[in-house]
XYZ file of C-alpha atoms in Angstrom:
743
model
C 8.590 -22.377 -2.547
C 6.194 -24.445 -4.610
C 6.242 -24.250 -8.395
C 4.746 -21.219 -10.095
C 1.110 -21.952 -11.048
C 0.413 -22.618 -14.706
C -1.436 -20.020 -16.728
C -4.467 -20.282 -18.994
C -6.896 -23.204 -18.921
C -4.317 -25.489 -17.304
C -4.018 -23.062 -14.400
C -7.822 -22.926 -14.149
C -8.069 -26.716 -13.918
C -5.266 -27.145 -11.386
C -6.053 -24.240 -9.046
C -9.817 -23.713 -9.239
C -10.389 -24.686 -5.627
C -7.870 -22.318 -4.019
C -8.865 -19.511 -6.403
C -12.560 -19.986 -5.638
C -12.030 -19.984 -1.866
C -10.056 -16.730 -2.101
C -12.696 -15.217 -4.383
C -15.413 -15.683 -1.747
C -13.564 -13.400 0.685
C -12.845 -10.866 -2.058
C -16.490 -10.777 -3.199
C -17.693 -10.256 0.384
C -15.458 -7.194 0.626
C -16.264 -5.959 -2.889
C -20.052 -6.009 -2.357
C -20.351 -3.233 0.263
C -17.376 -1.250 -1.038
C -18.631 -1.208 -4.645
C -22.052 -0.001 -3.539
C -20.484 2.588 -1.245
C -18.095 3.914 -3.900
C -20.946 4.401 -6.368
C -23.067 6.222 -3.790
C -20.137 8.436 -2.776
C -19.577 9.318 -6.444
C -23.181 10.478 -6.815
C -23.923 7.550 -9.134
C -26.638 4.865 -8.886
C -25.609 2.206 -6.376
C -25.683 -0.590 -8.957
C -23.097 1.165 -11.142
C -20.447 0.106 -8.633
C -21.628 -3.502 -8.770
C -21.612 -3.483 -12.593
C -18.052 -2.195 -12.525
C -16.930 -4.908 -10.099
C -18.629 -7.682 -12.119
C -17.191 -6.482 -15.449
C -13.803 -5.962 -13.770
C -13.897 -9.589 -12.686
C -15.285 -11.262 -15.787
C -14.131 -9.175 -18.763
C -10.723 -8.054 -17.471
C -9.728 -11.634 -16.661
C -10.105 -12.613 -20.316
C -7.487 -10.081 -21.390
C -5.055 -8.872 -18.755
C -1.371 -8.562 -17.991
C -1.617 -9.284 -14.274
C -1.661 -12.661 -12.551
C -3.415 -12.242 -9.240
C -4.747 -8.692 -8.906
C -8.454 -7.941 -8.565
C -10.206 -5.358 -10.735
C -13.213 -3.150 -10.058
C -14.161 0.376 -8.953
C -11.942 2.095 -6.405
C -11.951 5.194 -4.256
C -9.810 7.077 -6.783
C -12.697 7.239 -9.275
C -15.033 8.983 -6.811
C -13.542 12.424 -7.326
C -13.491 11.956 -11.103
C -17.170 10.974 -11.313
C -18.205 13.808 -8.992
C -16.225 16.200 -11.198
C -17.885 14.908 -14.372
C -21.399 15.128 -12.931
C -20.783 18.684 -11.692
C -19.257 19.838 -14.995
C -21.889 18.353 -17.298
C -25.050 18.808 -15.256
C -27.314 20.811 -17.593
C -30.511 20.247 -15.629
C -31.776 17.533 -17.998
C -31.242 14.726 -15.492
C -28.748 13.084 -17.848
C -25.530 14.179 -16.115
C -24.557 10.610 -15.237
C -25.346 9.438 -18.792
C -22.890 12.052 -20.070
C -20.329 10.759 -17.572
C -20.866 7.210 -18.836
C -19.977 8.453 -22.318
C -16.761 9.889 -20.882
C -16.095 6.514 -19.219
C -16.391 4.753 -22.589
C -14.116 7.245 -24.369
C -11.476 7.185 -21.618
C -11.514 3.370 -21.759
C -10.988 3.485 -25.534
C -8.000 5.839 -25.171
C -6.632 3.629 -22.408
C -6.829 0.645 -24.752
C -4.899 2.548 -27.435
C -2.198 3.543 -24.921
C -1.794 -0.106 -23.950
C -1.682 -1.318 -27.560
C 0.968 1.336 -28.350
C 2.925 0.100 -25.300
C 2.772 3.446 -23.537
C 2.054 2.049 -20.088
C 5.286 3.557 -18.783
C 3.875 7.059 -19.371
C 2.423 6.832 -15.866
C 5.958 6.906 -14.448
C 6.531 10.527 -15.521
C 3.948 11.883 -13.089
C 5.667 13.105 -9.955
C 5.087 10.844 -6.942
C 4.279 13.602 -4.427
C 1.904 15.256 -6.906
C -0.030 11.995 -7.289
C -0.152 11.601 -3.504
C -1.490 15.170 -3.291
C -4.242 14.293 -5.789
C -5.195 11.217 -3.758
C -5.221 13.202 -0.514
C -7.587 15.693 -2.165
C -9.790 12.785 -3.277
C -9.759 11.535 0.326
C -10.896 14.937 1.588
C -13.612 15.077 -1.098
C -14.882 11.642 -0.069
C -14.796 12.568 3.618
C -16.502 15.940 3.099
C -19.353 14.418 1.077
C -19.928 11.272 3.115
C -19.599 12.687 6.638
C -22.980 14.379 6.166
C -24.604 11.075 5.185
C -22.998 9.429 8.224
C -24.402 12.141 10.521
C -27.805 12.506 8.880
C -27.084 16.127 7.940
C -26.879 17.953 4.609
C -24.788 20.605 2.861
C -25.889 22.295 -0.351
C -22.563 24.007 -1.022
C -20.596 22.887 -4.125
C -17.388 23.798 -2.259
C -15.593 20.893 -0.573
C -14.093 23.207 2.039
C -17.549 24.599 2.834
C -18.866 21.024 3.089
C -16.308 20.393 5.842
C -17.186 23.628 7.619
C -20.885 22.756 7.384
C -20.159 19.326 8.868
C -18.587 20.902 11.955
C -21.425 23.413 12.282
C -24.007 20.631 11.850
C -22.699 18.383 14.643
C -25.330 19.620 17.140
C -27.998 18.953 14.494
C -26.825 15.403 13.702
C -29.525 12.724 13.659
C -28.616 10.574 16.713
C -30.291 7.465 15.277
C -28.244 7.712 12.081
C -25.103 8.678 13.980
C -25.504 5.700 16.294
C -25.350 3.300 13.344
C -22.383 5.127 11.787
C -20.379 5.167 15.030
C -21.040 1.453 15.568
C -19.685 0.822 12.069
C -16.642 2.999 12.739
C -15.843 1.099 15.931
C -16.061 -2.165 13.981
C -13.636 -0.864 11.360
C -11.196 0.318 14.019
C -11.264 -2.747 16.232
C -12.235 -5.666 13.962
C -8.617 -6.799 13.579
C -8.062 -6.576 17.347
C -10.934 -8.920 18.207
C -9.455 -12.345 18.871
C -12.719 -14.288 18.588
C -12.590 -16.322 15.362
C -16.297 -15.826 14.744
C -15.719 -12.137 13.993
C -13.181 -13.057 11.331
C -15.597 -15.197 9.332
C -16.639 -12.008 7.525
C -14.456 -9.049 6.536
C -14.942 -5.819 8.470
C -17.026 -4.036 5.755
C -19.549 -6.883 5.737
C -19.856 -6.719 9.526
C -20.566 -2.988 9.261
C -23.380 -3.738 6.821
C -24.725 -6.776 8.710
C -24.822 -5.112 12.132
C -26.510 -1.987 10.796
C -29.660 -3.930 9.811
C -30.865 -4.666 13.398
C -30.818 -0.906 14.045
C -33.042 -0.408 11.002
C -35.639 -2.782 12.461
C -35.281 -1.431 15.976
C -35.845 2.185 14.893
C -38.273 1.149 12.083
C -36.660 2.921 9.129
C -39.247 1.307 6.828
C -41.952 3.854 7.664
C -41.482 7.616 7.634
C -41.912 8.940 11.180
C -40.136 10.875 13.909
C -38.282 9.638 16.972
C -37.551 11.652 20.078
C -34.078 12.012 21.555
C -33.656 14.182 24.692
C -36.903 15.925 23.878
C -36.038 16.719 20.279
C -37.717 15.032 17.280
C -35.691 13.529 14.401
C -36.990 12.103 11.106
C -36.285 8.528 10.077
C -37.696 6.626 7.137
C -37.101 4.747 3.868
C -35.191 7.676 2.366
C -32.308 6.718 4.698
C -32.095 3.194 3.213
C -30.290 1.895 0.142
C -32.515 2.048 -2.917
C -31.740 -0.388 -5.729
C -34.045 -1.625 -8.513
C -35.814 -4.962 -8.146
C -33.980 -6.491 -11.117
C -30.502 -5.978 -12.555
C -31.876 -5.125 -15.997
C -33.770 -2.186 -14.487
C -30.436 -0.788 -13.262
C -28.749 -0.704 -16.665
C -28.029 2.783 -17.979
C -26.530 3.799 -21.305
C -24.077 6.560 -22.238
C -25.155 9.774 -23.915
C -22.479 11.198 -26.235
C -24.234 14.507 -26.974
C -21.661 16.435 -24.865
C -18.675 15.047 -26.782
C -17.964 18.409 -28.426
C -17.640 20.312 -25.117
C -14.562 21.134 -23.058
C -16.350 19.818 -19.939
C -16.635 16.386 -21.543
C -12.949 16.174 -22.453
C -11.874 17.552 -19.068
C -13.765 14.636 -17.532
C -12.278 12.145 -20.018
C -8.663 13.139 -19.424
C -9.090 13.457 -15.652
C -10.536 9.944 -15.655
C -7.847 8.603 -17.986
C -4.923 10.006 -16.006
C -6.142 9.073 -12.533
C -7.270 5.531 -13.420
C -4.177 4.769 -15.521
C -1.701 5.985 -12.911
C -3.478 4.239 -10.053
C -3.912 0.978 -11.980
C -0.267 0.780 -13.038
C 1.017 1.735 -9.579
C -1.179 -0.875 -7.925
C -0.181 -3.509 -10.505
C 3.466 -2.991 -9.518
C 2.542 -3.042 -5.822
C 0.703 -6.355 -6.230
C 3.758 -7.829 -7.981
C 5.765 -7.113 -4.824
C 3.473 -9.220 -2.636
C 2.817 -11.979 -5.175
C 4.284 -15.070 -3.457
C 5.413 -16.388 -6.860
C 7.151 -13.094 -7.801
C 5.397 -12.889 -11.174
C 5.520 -9.647 -13.134
C 2.576 -7.842 -14.671
C 2.688 -6.927 -18.356
C 1.754 -3.286 -17.744
C 0.841 -2.512 -21.352
C -1.390 -5.569 -21.667
C -2.966 -4.765 -18.303
C -3.698 -1.216 -19.444
C -5.331 -2.568 -22.605
C -7.468 -5.023 -20.653
C -8.564 -2.409 -18.130
C -9.413 -0.014 -20.964
C -11.541 -2.676 -22.659
C -13.334 -3.455 -19.402
C -13.940 0.235 -18.714
C -15.587 0.593 -22.128
C -17.868 -2.382 -21.436
C -18.709 -1.068 -17.947
C -19.515 2.388 -19.301
C -21.873 0.954 -21.928
C -24.088 -0.651 -19.263
C -23.887 1.991 -16.531
C -20.696 1.049 -14.660
C -17.838 3.109 -13.251
C -14.229 3.140 -14.538
C -12.277 0.002 -13.682
C -8.834 -0.222 -12.123
C -6.737 -2.734 -10.193
C -7.742 -2.521 -6.513
C -5.067 -2.916 -3.841
C -7.222 -3.929 -0.850
C -9.085 -6.648 -2.708
C -5.879 -7.839 -4.402
C -4.133 -8.136 -1.029
C -7.061 -10.115 0.419
C -6.975 -12.317 -2.682
C -3.304 -13.166 -2.134
C -3.603 -13.675 1.619
C -6.453 -16.127 1.111
C -4.445 -18.364 -1.195
C -5.379 -17.295 -4.731
C -2.918 -18.542 -7.340
C -4.092 -17.469 -10.798
C -5.992 -14.736 -12.607
C -9.142 -16.873 -12.539
C -9.784 -15.847 -8.919
C -10.637 -12.401 -10.318
C -13.282 -13.946 -12.586
C -14.707 -16.009 -9.746
C -15.135 -12.929 -7.556
C -16.992 -11.170 -10.383
C -19.348 -14.123 -10.851
C -19.839 -14.501 -7.088
C -20.607 -10.799 -6.825
C -23.313 -11.180 -9.450
C -24.725 -14.125 -7.497
C -24.544 -12.232 -4.184
C -26.365 -9.167 -5.484
C -29.142 -11.338 -6.967
C -29.572 -13.381 -3.797
C -28.957 -10.592 -1.288
C -30.800 -7.810 -3.107
C -33.835 -7.940 -0.754
C -31.503 -7.754 2.242
C -29.376 -4.934 0.800
C -32.452 -2.690 0.533
C -32.644 -2.885 4.337
C -29.165 -1.411 4.796
C -28.994 2.257 5.870
C -27.021 4.648 3.689
C -25.010 5.777 6.708
C -23.453 2.278 6.941
C -21.980 2.678 3.447
C -21.056 6.280 4.231
C -18.952 5.361 7.264
C -16.954 2.900 5.133
C -16.083 5.772 2.806
C -15.490 8.268 5.626
C -12.949 5.839 7.059
C -11.318 5.378 3.636
C -11.274 9.107 2.919
C -9.636 9.854 6.262
C -6.884 7.305 5.621
C -6.089 8.938 2.265
C -5.540 12.330 3.921
C -4.659 11.418 7.513
C -1.915 13.198 9.498
C 0.292 10.145 8.827
C 0.149 10.909 5.082
C 1.353 14.485 5.677
C 4.051 13.180 8.022
C 5.222 10.731 5.377
C 5.430 13.482 2.743
C 7.499 15.615 5.142
C 9.809 12.694 5.945
C 10.606 12.462 2.245
C 11.737 16.088 2.147
C 10.391 19.585 2.809
C 10.005 20.151 -0.929
C 7.881 16.998 -1.229
C 5.506 18.325 1.413
C 5.228 21.564 -0.598
C 4.406 19.626 -3.796
C 1.943 17.474 -1.871
C 0.058 20.311 -0.169
C 0.188 22.577 -3.235
C -1.377 19.894 -5.438
C -3.971 18.984 -2.811
C -5.111 22.583 -2.245
C -5.193 23.374 -5.978
C -7.274 20.248 -6.620
C -9.746 21.091 -3.869
C -10.309 24.605 -5.191
C -10.359 23.710 -8.915
C -10.520 20.153 -10.262
C -8.388 17.035 -10.615
C -6.903 17.895 -14.007
C -5.866 21.437 -13.035
C -4.575 20.126 -9.713
C -2.408 17.549 -11.479
C -1.000 19.983 -14.039
C -0.490 22.688 -11.398
C 1.323 20.243 -9.113
C 3.656 19.158 -11.923
C 4.424 22.776 -12.802
C 5.128 23.534 -9.120
C 7.530 20.573 -8.944
C 9.222 21.632 -12.187
C 9.723 25.256 -11.057
C 11.134 24.052 -7.724
C 13.588 21.767 -9.554
C 14.715 24.717 -11.685
C 15.343 26.868 -8.599
C 17.212 24.087 -6.791
C 19.352 23.271 -9.833
C 20.462 26.930 -10.016
C 20.796 27.020 -13.798
C 19.003 29.029 -16.470
C 15.738 27.705 -17.926
C 17.286 26.824 -21.349
C 20.229 25.135 -19.608
C 17.839 23.217 -17.330
C 15.931 21.661 -20.229
C 19.187 20.975 -22.064
C 20.443 19.091 -19.000
C 17.192 17.078 -19.006
C 16.872 16.169 -22.680
C 20.503 16.427 -23.906
C 22.307 15.201 -20.841
C 24.558 12.583 -22.526
C 23.104 9.865 -20.308
C 24.152 6.527 -21.809
C 24.697 2.806 -21.285
C 28.245 1.435 -21.604
C 29.054 -2.283 -21.713
C 32.123 -3.323 -19.727
C 34.615 -5.977 -20.969
C 33.438 -8.410 -18.255
C 29.859 -8.352 -19.599
C 28.532 -5.915 -17.007
C 27.061 -2.499 -17.786
C 27.514 1.065 -16.583
C 24.437 3.267 -16.716
C 25.968 6.743 -16.659
C 23.304 9.304 -15.785
C 24.188 12.962 -16.262
C 22.583 16.381 -15.954
C 19.110 16.807 -14.465
C 17.523 13.471 -13.531
C 13.900 14.282 -12.763
C 10.475 13.008 -13.817
C 10.853 14.519 -17.298
C 13.770 12.191 -18.041
C 12.224 8.893 -16.973
C 11.060 7.842 -20.437
C 14.582 8.358 -21.771
C 16.250 6.211 -19.107
C 13.485 3.623 -19.484
C 14.426 3.317 -23.144
C 18.108 2.985 -22.257
C 17.686 0.182 -19.715
C 15.985 -1.950 -22.365
C 19.488 -2.296 -23.871
C 20.637 -4.119 -20.724
C 19.825 -7.855 -20.745
C 18.113 -9.458 -17.764
C 20.574 -10.965 -15.295
C 23.429 -8.610 -16.195
C 25.403 -6.727 -13.551
C 24.755 -2.980 -13.613
C 26.412 0.010 -11.961
C 24.132 3.057 -11.966
C 26.462 6.057 -11.770
C 24.860 9.338 -10.665
C 28.092 11.223 -9.959
C 27.622 13.631 -12.887
C 24.056 14.646 -12.039
C 23.155 18.130 -10.910
C 19.794 17.100 -9.458
C 18.141 13.717 -8.909
C 14.377 13.896 -8.265
C 12.447 11.538 -6.006
C 10.340 10.141 -8.842
C 13.536 9.389 -10.784
C 14.975 7.619 -7.722
C 11.726 5.657 -7.423
C 12.253 4.459 -10.988
C 15.917 3.530 -10.438
C 15.188 1.584 -7.247
C 12.330 -0.242 -8.991
C 14.664 -1.145 -11.875
C 17.344 -2.234 -9.381
C 14.913 -4.679 -7.761
C 13.706 -6.086 -11.097
C 17.258 -6.581 -12.366
C 18.374 -8.192 -9.112
C 15.436 -10.577 -9.198
C 16.641 -11.667 -12.639
C 20.043 -12.562 -11.170
C 22.077 -9.407 -11.771
C 24.104 -7.437 -9.251
C 23.025 -3.790 -9.289
C 24.443 -0.846 -7.376
C 23.582 2.847 -7.272
C 26.725 4.952 -6.856
C 27.914 8.525 -7.209
C 25.685 10.200 -4.626
C 28.366 10.899 -2.017
C 28.598 14.575 -2.995
C 24.821 15.091 -3.151
C 22.749 16.592 -0.354
C 19.047 16.432 0.441
C 16.586 17.831 2.973
C 15.702 14.362 4.265
C 17.328 11.095 5.298
C 14.807 9.252 3.123
C 16.873 7.189 0.683
C 14.865 8.267 -2.359
C 14.708 11.947 -1.401
C 15.468 14.660 -3.969
C 19.247 15.123 -4.135
C 21.313 18.094 -5.284
C 25.017 18.135 -6.087
C 26.754 21.145 -4.545
C 30.318 22.022 -5.555
C 32.818 21.039 -2.902
C 30.251 19.336 -0.671
C 31.293 16.183 1.132
C 29.277 13.546 2.893
C 29.365 14.120 6.639
C 28.673 11.445 9.197
C 26.030 12.201 11.813
C 26.937 12.038 15.505
C 25.212 8.655 15.730
C 27.189 7.341 12.760
C 30.443 8.571 14.301
C 29.619 6.744 17.541
C 28.901 3.535 15.606
C 32.158 3.910 13.681
C 34.081 4.434 16.938
C 32.373 1.389 18.455
C 33.462 -0.691 15.466
C 37.049 0.539 15.807
C 37.124 -0.142 19.539
C 35.614 -3.650 19.357
C 37.123 -4.708 16.023
C 33.754 -4.867 14.254
C 33.119 -3.880 10.647
C 31.067 -0.738 9.976
C 29.712 0.872 6.818
C 27.451 3.921 6.653
C 26.700 3.310 2.967
C 23.326 2.152 1.691
C 23.208 -1.584 0.949
C 20.426 -2.339 -1.521
C 20.845 -6.091 -1.170
C 18.122 -7.046 1.330
C 17.149 -10.379 -0.237
C 17.970 -12.435 2.854
C 15.634 -10.440 5.099
C 12.713 -11.456 2.878
C 13.133 -15.008 4.174
C 11.608 -13.857 7.461
C 7.830 -13.721 7.712
C 7.782 -10.135 8.949
C 9.296 -8.929 5.667
C 7.498 -11.312 3.306
C 4.752 -8.780 2.648
C 6.578 -5.636 3.778
C 8.731 -4.354 0.901
C 12.225 -3.425 2.152
C 13.708 -0.237 0.750
C 17.273 -0.529 1.998
C 19.608 -1.255 4.864
C 22.410 1.028 5.993
C 24.692 1.801 8.948
C 25.681 -1.866 8.952
C 27.711 -3.077 11.954
C 28.874 -6.683 11.748
C 31.115 -9.169 13.511
C 31.473 -12.681 14.876
C 30.810 -13.883 18.415
C 34.152 -15.041 19.850
C 34.535 -18.811 20.400
C 31.097 -19.431 18.810
C 31.932 -18.869 15.143
C 28.490 -17.310 14.664
C 28.266 -14.184 12.500
C 25.911 -11.314 13.211
C 24.920 -8.007 11.678
C 23.096 -4.981 13.076
C 21.689 -2.546 10.526
C 19.131 0.208 10.094
C 16.356 -0.992 7.810
C 13.780 1.060 5.914
C 10.621 -0.781 4.881
C 7.060 -0.082 3.776
C 3.837 -1.048 5.524
C 0.896 -1.191 3.117
C 1.015 -0.915 -0.647
C 1.001 1.604 -3.442
C -0.397 5.018 -2.489
C -1.333 3.977 1.047
C 2.131 2.712 1.990
C 3.826 4.116 5.095
C 7.609 4.100 5.495
C 9.207 2.924 8.749
C 12.779 2.701 10.035
C 14.040 0.223 12.592
C 17.329 -1.193 13.806
C 17.505 -4.974 13.756
C 20.008 -7.717 14.394
C 20.466 -10.818 12.250
C 22.228 -13.824 13.799
C 23.069 -16.699 11.431
C 23.104 -19.928 13.426
C 25.256 -22.978 12.734
C 22.381 -25.392 13.225
C 18.757 -25.836 12.209
C 16.218 -24.299 14.578
C 12.388 -24.246 14.511
C 10.569 -21.561 12.539
C 8.760 -19.301 14.997
C 7.909 -15.716 15.885
C 7.895 -14.356 19.404
C 6.465 -10.980 20.375
C 5.380 -9.128 23.467
C 1.835 -10.201 24.328
C -0.709 -7.470 23.638
C 1.058 -5.682 20.773
C -0.119 -8.029 18.025
C -1.794 -5.243 16.074
C 1.038 -2.772 16.502
C 3.911 -4.754 15.114
C 3.207 -8.407 14.397
C 1.636 -9.434 11.112
C -2.049 -9.969 11.838
C -2.255 -12.274 8.822
C -0.404 -14.892 10.915
C -3.645 -15.577 12.761
C -5.211 -16.868 9.555
C -2.333 -19.107 8.411
C -2.711 -21.832 11.000
C -0.507 -20.144 13.594
C -1.694 -19.894 17.168
C -0.329 -18.637 20.459
C 1.673 -21.417 22.110
C 1.419 -21.276 25.909
C 3.417 -23.199 28.530
C 1.321 -24.167 31.570
C 4.413 -24.605 33.714
C 5.512 -21.057 32.922
C 2.473 -18.779 33.268
C 4.646 -15.627 33.469
C 6.340 -16.461 30.172
C 2.994 -17.248 28.509
C 1.542 -14.004 29.805
C 4.484 -11.927 28.597
C 5.006 -13.472 25.163
C 2.971 -14.273 22.092
C 4.768 -17.292 20.629
C 3.582 -18.558 17.253
C 4.662 -21.157 14.714
C 3.349 -23.988 12.560
C 5.186 -26.910 14.178
C 4.034 -26.691 17.789
C 5.685 -29.905 18.985
C 9.079 -28.869 17.580
C 8.784 -25.425 19.145
C 7.825 -26.862 22.553
C 10.844 -29.160 22.387
C 13.108 -26.260 21.457
C 11.907 -23.959 24.268
C 13.579 -25.708 27.187
C 13.450 -24.551 30.805
C 16.751 -22.740 30.392
C 15.666 -20.850 27.271
C 12.315 -19.860 28.778
C 14.050 -18.538 31.912
C 16.435 -16.552 29.691
C 13.557 -14.786 27.926
C 11.719 -14.201 31.202
C 14.732 -12.461 32.718
C 15.721 -10.274 29.785
C 14.255 -7.392 27.832
C 11.367 -8.342 25.567
C 12.265 -8.103 21.888
C 10.518 -9.135 18.694
C 12.345 -12.351 17.765
C 11.796 -14.377 14.639
C 13.423 -17.528 13.242
C 13.425 -18.623 9.602
C 14.944 -22.014 10.482
C 18.601 -21.031 10.171
C 18.830 -17.500 11.503
C 17.209 -15.081 13.933
C 16.171 -11.469 13.569
C 15.803 -9.398 16.706
C 14.481 -5.870 17.058
C 12.825 -3.763 19.699
C 10.751 -0.805 18.538
C 9.929 0.719 15.169
C 12.708 3.248 15.598
C 16.449 3.547 15.154
C 18.497 2.303 18.116
C 20.786 4.541 20.147
C 24.432 3.510 20.539
C 23.821 2.154 24.052
C 20.849 0.170 22.718
C 23.074 -1.210 19.955
C 25.616 -2.390 22.529
C 22.759 -4.006 24.487
C 21.666 -5.721 21.262
C 25.109 -7.270 20.857
C 25.287 -8.465 24.451
C 21.769 -9.896 24.295
C 22.524 -11.656 21.006
C 25.763 -13.079 22.348
C 24.126 -14.537 25.470
C 21.224 -15.980 23.481
C 23.533 -17.475 20.847
C 25.740 -19.084 23.514
C 22.657 -20.658 25.052
C 21.237 -21.898 21.735
C 24.562 -23.228 20.458
C 25.057 -25.207 23.659
C 21.784 -27.139 23.303
C 20.996 -30.040 21.012
C 17.837 -29.793 18.883
């Protein structure tokens, strides 16, 4: 890996070109999304642009992150809608009151950062936060689906908005719906289109660009009616984006006259909690995909975001947070320093000035479909499935918080969800209420230094979200690079949020050079196989192997392999493969290992849990894979079944210089496989007739080389015992073939 980019002015001078190129892509995505977020929040369209510009320019000057992008995000939509609804007194100043709340929440956020209280966000239960975000997704969907269909609902109830949307389907404006459905198809299939021309612009910009011809074709510039199957529908300028002619005309100022009301402070604290939690979670998520493995100073980042939010609120902008989608695009397009964030803010200002006449020709339904798509993803069936996979109790916390939020507001939903989680923990722990809190706050959890320089972190009692600040204080006593054993054997209950914290600490400490292990959970049980699931210690309980684990153990005994059912947190080597470079690995377990006889080549088959996506949108997957460590150098390549690029293979590969390598002499092989790699000549030399025939005549696996080893897996699922045996035989034959050839 190349050297870590310098910071400050030196980093600006050395990396301006790569940062600027990345910023162009980010700004093209930020333009439609910022406008759409503002419109979905019931705010003036330009407030989203102001937020994105300030997030780029001001935040860059004082921030703790290195490569994240700041601006408005979908999480603020529900907060702004809440504030407008609470403080609407009929004076027409509701949004001005909200701007005052934005300024105050930014000021409090600054103070929290200065006081180094950024870790406070960790105490909020993970499933409760996911429930809040799912509710926000439903709110966005319920409000924007009407804009996308050309219908309307006057009800203040989100649930009624959804019901009205279903009822209104027969009344939908077909000319508006046509534009929205075209945009939806683009969002769904943009990544699957192989033509490079369609990848010159990000999907949101294509949605905007291709909506404009419809506007001209149906003449939205003049109010009139169009007939569709004998029924007349209204179209006109009221369906187009309306923004002032100049930026100065768009500036709005806060009105603090509601500062002494409970509605004002409900808005402030809802805004503060949601933006702080989301910003800090996304900052940590961005650190995971930063190619230089830099760490964000969370307290400094919170201070910088608070300062930027204050500035944005003073001129009519929305609250500012770190944004995961734009940050990911920034990284994938080669950004190296924080200055890329400033460039995207400046470019956004330039774009809105230059493109303002064009943007007024964009229909509102084009922005709406972007938000409908986003809202659906926040509350899709996959999100509910993920919550269930983490434990039945997590699904209860998730749904309880979501429903409470939808029927009340964000702040009550958050507090209600935390209380629900706390009561459930009390019931599961099976101790009295006084004893429960004693086991949380007076648990005798401590750090002990061993004679060899390592440390034991002995955690006792109830380890749930209430105890995270205490353990966070304790781990500061452990120096970076030290070996640590985290002993949970004396815990009564270990919550998922607590496990999230421990695993995060484990990764940070390992990256600093220390060996870290989590032990003492053998006598704990949970309602899920998810490694971070809530765990309860039951007297006399013992860990039982599943039938699959017993079969793997018997296979190891029969064939003289090594087998361990225990979780192995050390997954560093897998990150050397492209597939896992941007997919955070949680753990590997059920490890079966051995050596191919007469070849002296070692192999390992293990179940691996990894995440796809980042932060609150991450999905967890399990697969069984094989790693074969070769005794010779081999080309770096990835080979996958042709036609499943979007299902399993990293679509980013298409933008990193990789291309499908075909062999004219072997049309069947080229038709079956998508073979990609940077060094085409080396790969062609490596894939001899014999190797190509081998792949043609065997089952098609995903195979990837990092230059010294191969990983092989089939589907995104755990392998059966017979499939594991087939893995071993396949790997043995392939290894024998590769070891016999000269590169």
